[in-house]
Amino acid sequence: MSADLPLSTTQRTTLHRLRERGRADRAELYAVLDVGLICHLGVIVDGSPVVLPTGYGRVGDTLYLHGSSANRALLAADGHEICVTVTHLDGLVCARSVFNHSMNYRSAVIFGTARLVTDDAQRLAALQAVTEQLVPGQWDHARQPTRKELAATLVLELSLAEASVKVRTGGPHDDDEDYDLDVWAGVVPAQLMFGSPEPDPDRRADVNLPEHIKALAGHRRGS
Ligand SMILES: Cc1cc2nc3c(=O)[nH]c(=O)nc-3n(C[C@H](O)[C@H](O)[C@H](O)COP(=O)(O)OP(=O)(O)OC[C@H]3O[C@@H](n4cnc5c(N)ncnc54)[C@H](O)[C@@H]3O)c2cc1C
């Protein structure tokens, strides 16, 4: 699929409320996913729905999740319908009434049948994507996974074919009669920012902080 193609318009990805906040371009889905760190995986485990936060990576139109070979949610997801969301909080929207408070955000919802990946090359590419999503530059910097580590790792794939994106921007929408109230209204912007790297006390003394990790300090993630 190309970034130029529109997002799916299946029944379940069609926004009903505040449709004008929906985005139609596939490129907007990629934009939300590519600056994120955490997704929420919704899956039925032993008959009960569970939603778990986890890392992820994207390769083309496939989203990859990974975890321990004992991960119950990943095992339960294999061959079944799941739902994955990614959310960025962009601001707190303070209104004159408590009713009209809101948040500014960009979020993606993805539906599909998940599959455990068994092909070795695809598994490695997926793990590279998951690692690079977390800390760009680490795949080449850190030691590569051993056979034993790979055997202890599950990799799950989910197509990005069926997905929606919703975005809220701007200030509060108050009721006309509330604009004269003695109440502050506006937006408090929000963003994720990394601090200075804190070295592991057990590190080898001659190993210096690499540039790609040094560059994270003060770096805004998610925008
Ligand atoms: C940070 C954040 C905070 C929010 N807080 C609230 C809140 O407090 N109360 C509230 O009512 N809503 C909140 N929302 C919006 C919420 O996600 C839903 O969009 C909204 O509640 C409408 O729900 P619905 O079931 O009527 O959606 P529908 O419009 O019926 O959903 C149909 C389909 O549209 C798509 N869709 C819906 N919402 C989203 C989304 N957010 N992102 C991507 N695709 C979407 C999905 O594919 C979904 O299956 C918040 C969203 C975010 C990201």
CSV table of C-alpha atoms and ligand atoms in Angstrom, one decimal, residues 11-19 21 83 86-89 101-111 163-167, ligand 1:
chain,number,residue,atom,x,y,z
A,11,GLN,CA,-17.9,-0.2,9.0
A,12,ARG,CA,-15.8,-0.4,12.1
A,13,THR,CA,-13.2,2.2,11.1
A,14,THR,CA,-15.9,4.8,10.2
A,15,LEU,CA,-16.1,7.5,12.8
A,16,HIS,CA,-19.6,8.2,14.0
A,17,ARG,CA,-19.0,11.0,16.5
A,18,LEU,CA,-17.2,14.2,15.5
A,19,ARG,CA,-16.4,12.8,12.0
A,21,ARG,CA,-11.8,14.9,13.4
A,83,CYS,CA,-7.4,-4.0,18.1
A,86,VAL,CA,-1.5,4.5,19.5
A,87,THR,CA,-2.2,7.8,21.2
A,88,HIS,CA,-0.3,11.1,21.4
A,89,LEU,CA,-1.5,13.7,24.0
A,101,HIS,CA,-13.0,20.2,29.0
A,102,SER,CA,-11.1,18.0,26.5
A,103,MET,CA,-7.7,16.9,25.2
A,104,ASN,CA,-5.9,17.7,22.0
A,105,TYR,CA,-4.6,14.5,20.5
A,106,ARG,CA,-3.6,12.4,17.6
A,107,SER,CA,-4.7,8.7,17.7
A,108,ALA,CA,-4.8,5.7,15.6
A,109,VAL,CA,-7.0,2.6,15.9
A,110,ILE,CA,-6.0,-0.6,13.9
A,111,PHE,CA,-8.1,-3.7,13.5
A,163,ALA,CA,-7.2,1.6,10.4
A,164,SER,CA,-8.6,4.9,11.4
A,165,VAL,CA,-6.9,8.2,12.6
A,166,LYS,CA,-8.6,10.9,14.7
A,167,VAL,CA,-7.1,14.3,15.6
B,1,LIG,C1,-6.3,11.2,24.6
B,1,LIG,C2,-7.8,11.0,24.2
B,1,LIG,C3,-8.7,11.3,25.2
B,1,LIG,C4,-10.1,11.2,24.9
B,1,LIG,N1,-11.0,11.4,25.8
B,1,LIG,C5,-12.3,11.2,25.6
B,1,LIG,C6,-13.3,11.3,26.6
B,1,LIG,O1,-13.0,11.6,27.8
B,1,LIG,N2,-14.6,11.0,26.3
B,1,LIG,C7,-14.9,10.7,25.1
B,1,LIG,O2,-16.2,10.4,24.9
B,1,LIG,N3,-14.1,10.5,24.1
B,1,LIG,C8,-12.7,10.8,24.3
B,1,LIG,N4,-11.8,10.6,23.3
B,1,LIG,C9,-12.3,10.2,22.0
B,1,LIG,C10,-12.6,8.7,21.9
B,1,LIG,O3,-11.3,8.1,21.5
B,1,LIG,C11,-13.6,8.4,20.9
B,1,LIG,O4,-13.3,8.9,19.6
B,1,LIG,C12,-15.0,8.9,21.3
B,1,LIG,O5,-15.3,8.6,22.6
B,1,LIG,C13,-16.1,8.4,20.3
B,1,LIG,O6,-16.3,7.1,20.7
B,1,LIG,P1,-17.4,6.2,19.8
B,1,LIG,O7,-17.4,4.8,20.3
B,1,LIG,O8,-18.7,7.0,19.7
B,1,LIG,O9,-16.6,6.3,18.4
B,1,LIG,P2,-17.1,6.0,17.0
B,1,LIG,O10,-17.0,7.2,16.2
B,1,LIG,O11,-18.4,5.2,17.0
B,1,LIG,O12,-16.0,5.0,16.5
B,1,LIG,C14,-16.1,4.3,15.3
B,1,LIG,C15,-14.7,4.0,14.8
B,1,LIG,O13,-14.0,5.2,14.6
B,1,LIG,C16,-12.6,5.1,14.9
B,1,LIG,N5,-12.3,5.9,16.0
B,1,LIG,C17,-13.0,6.4,17.1
B,1,LIG,N6,-12.3,7.1,18.0
B,1,LIG,C18,-11.0,7.1,17.5
B,1,LIG,C19,-9.8,7.7,17.9
B,1,LIG,N7,-9.8,8.4,19.1
B,1,LIG,N8,-8.7,7.5,17.2
B,1,LIG,C20,-8.8,6.8,16.0
B,1,LIG,N9,-9.9,6.2,15.5
B,1,LIG,C21,-11.0,6.4,16.3
B,1,LIG,C22,-12.4,3.6,15.3
B,1,LIG,O14,-12.0,2.9,14.1
B,1,LIG,C23,-13.8,3.2,15.7
B,1,LIG,O15,-14.0,1.9,15.7
B,1,LIG,C24,-10.5,10.7,23.6
B,1,LIG,C25,-9.5,10.4,22.6
B,1,LIG,C26,-8.2,10.5,23.0
B,1,LIG,C27,-7.1,10.2,21.9
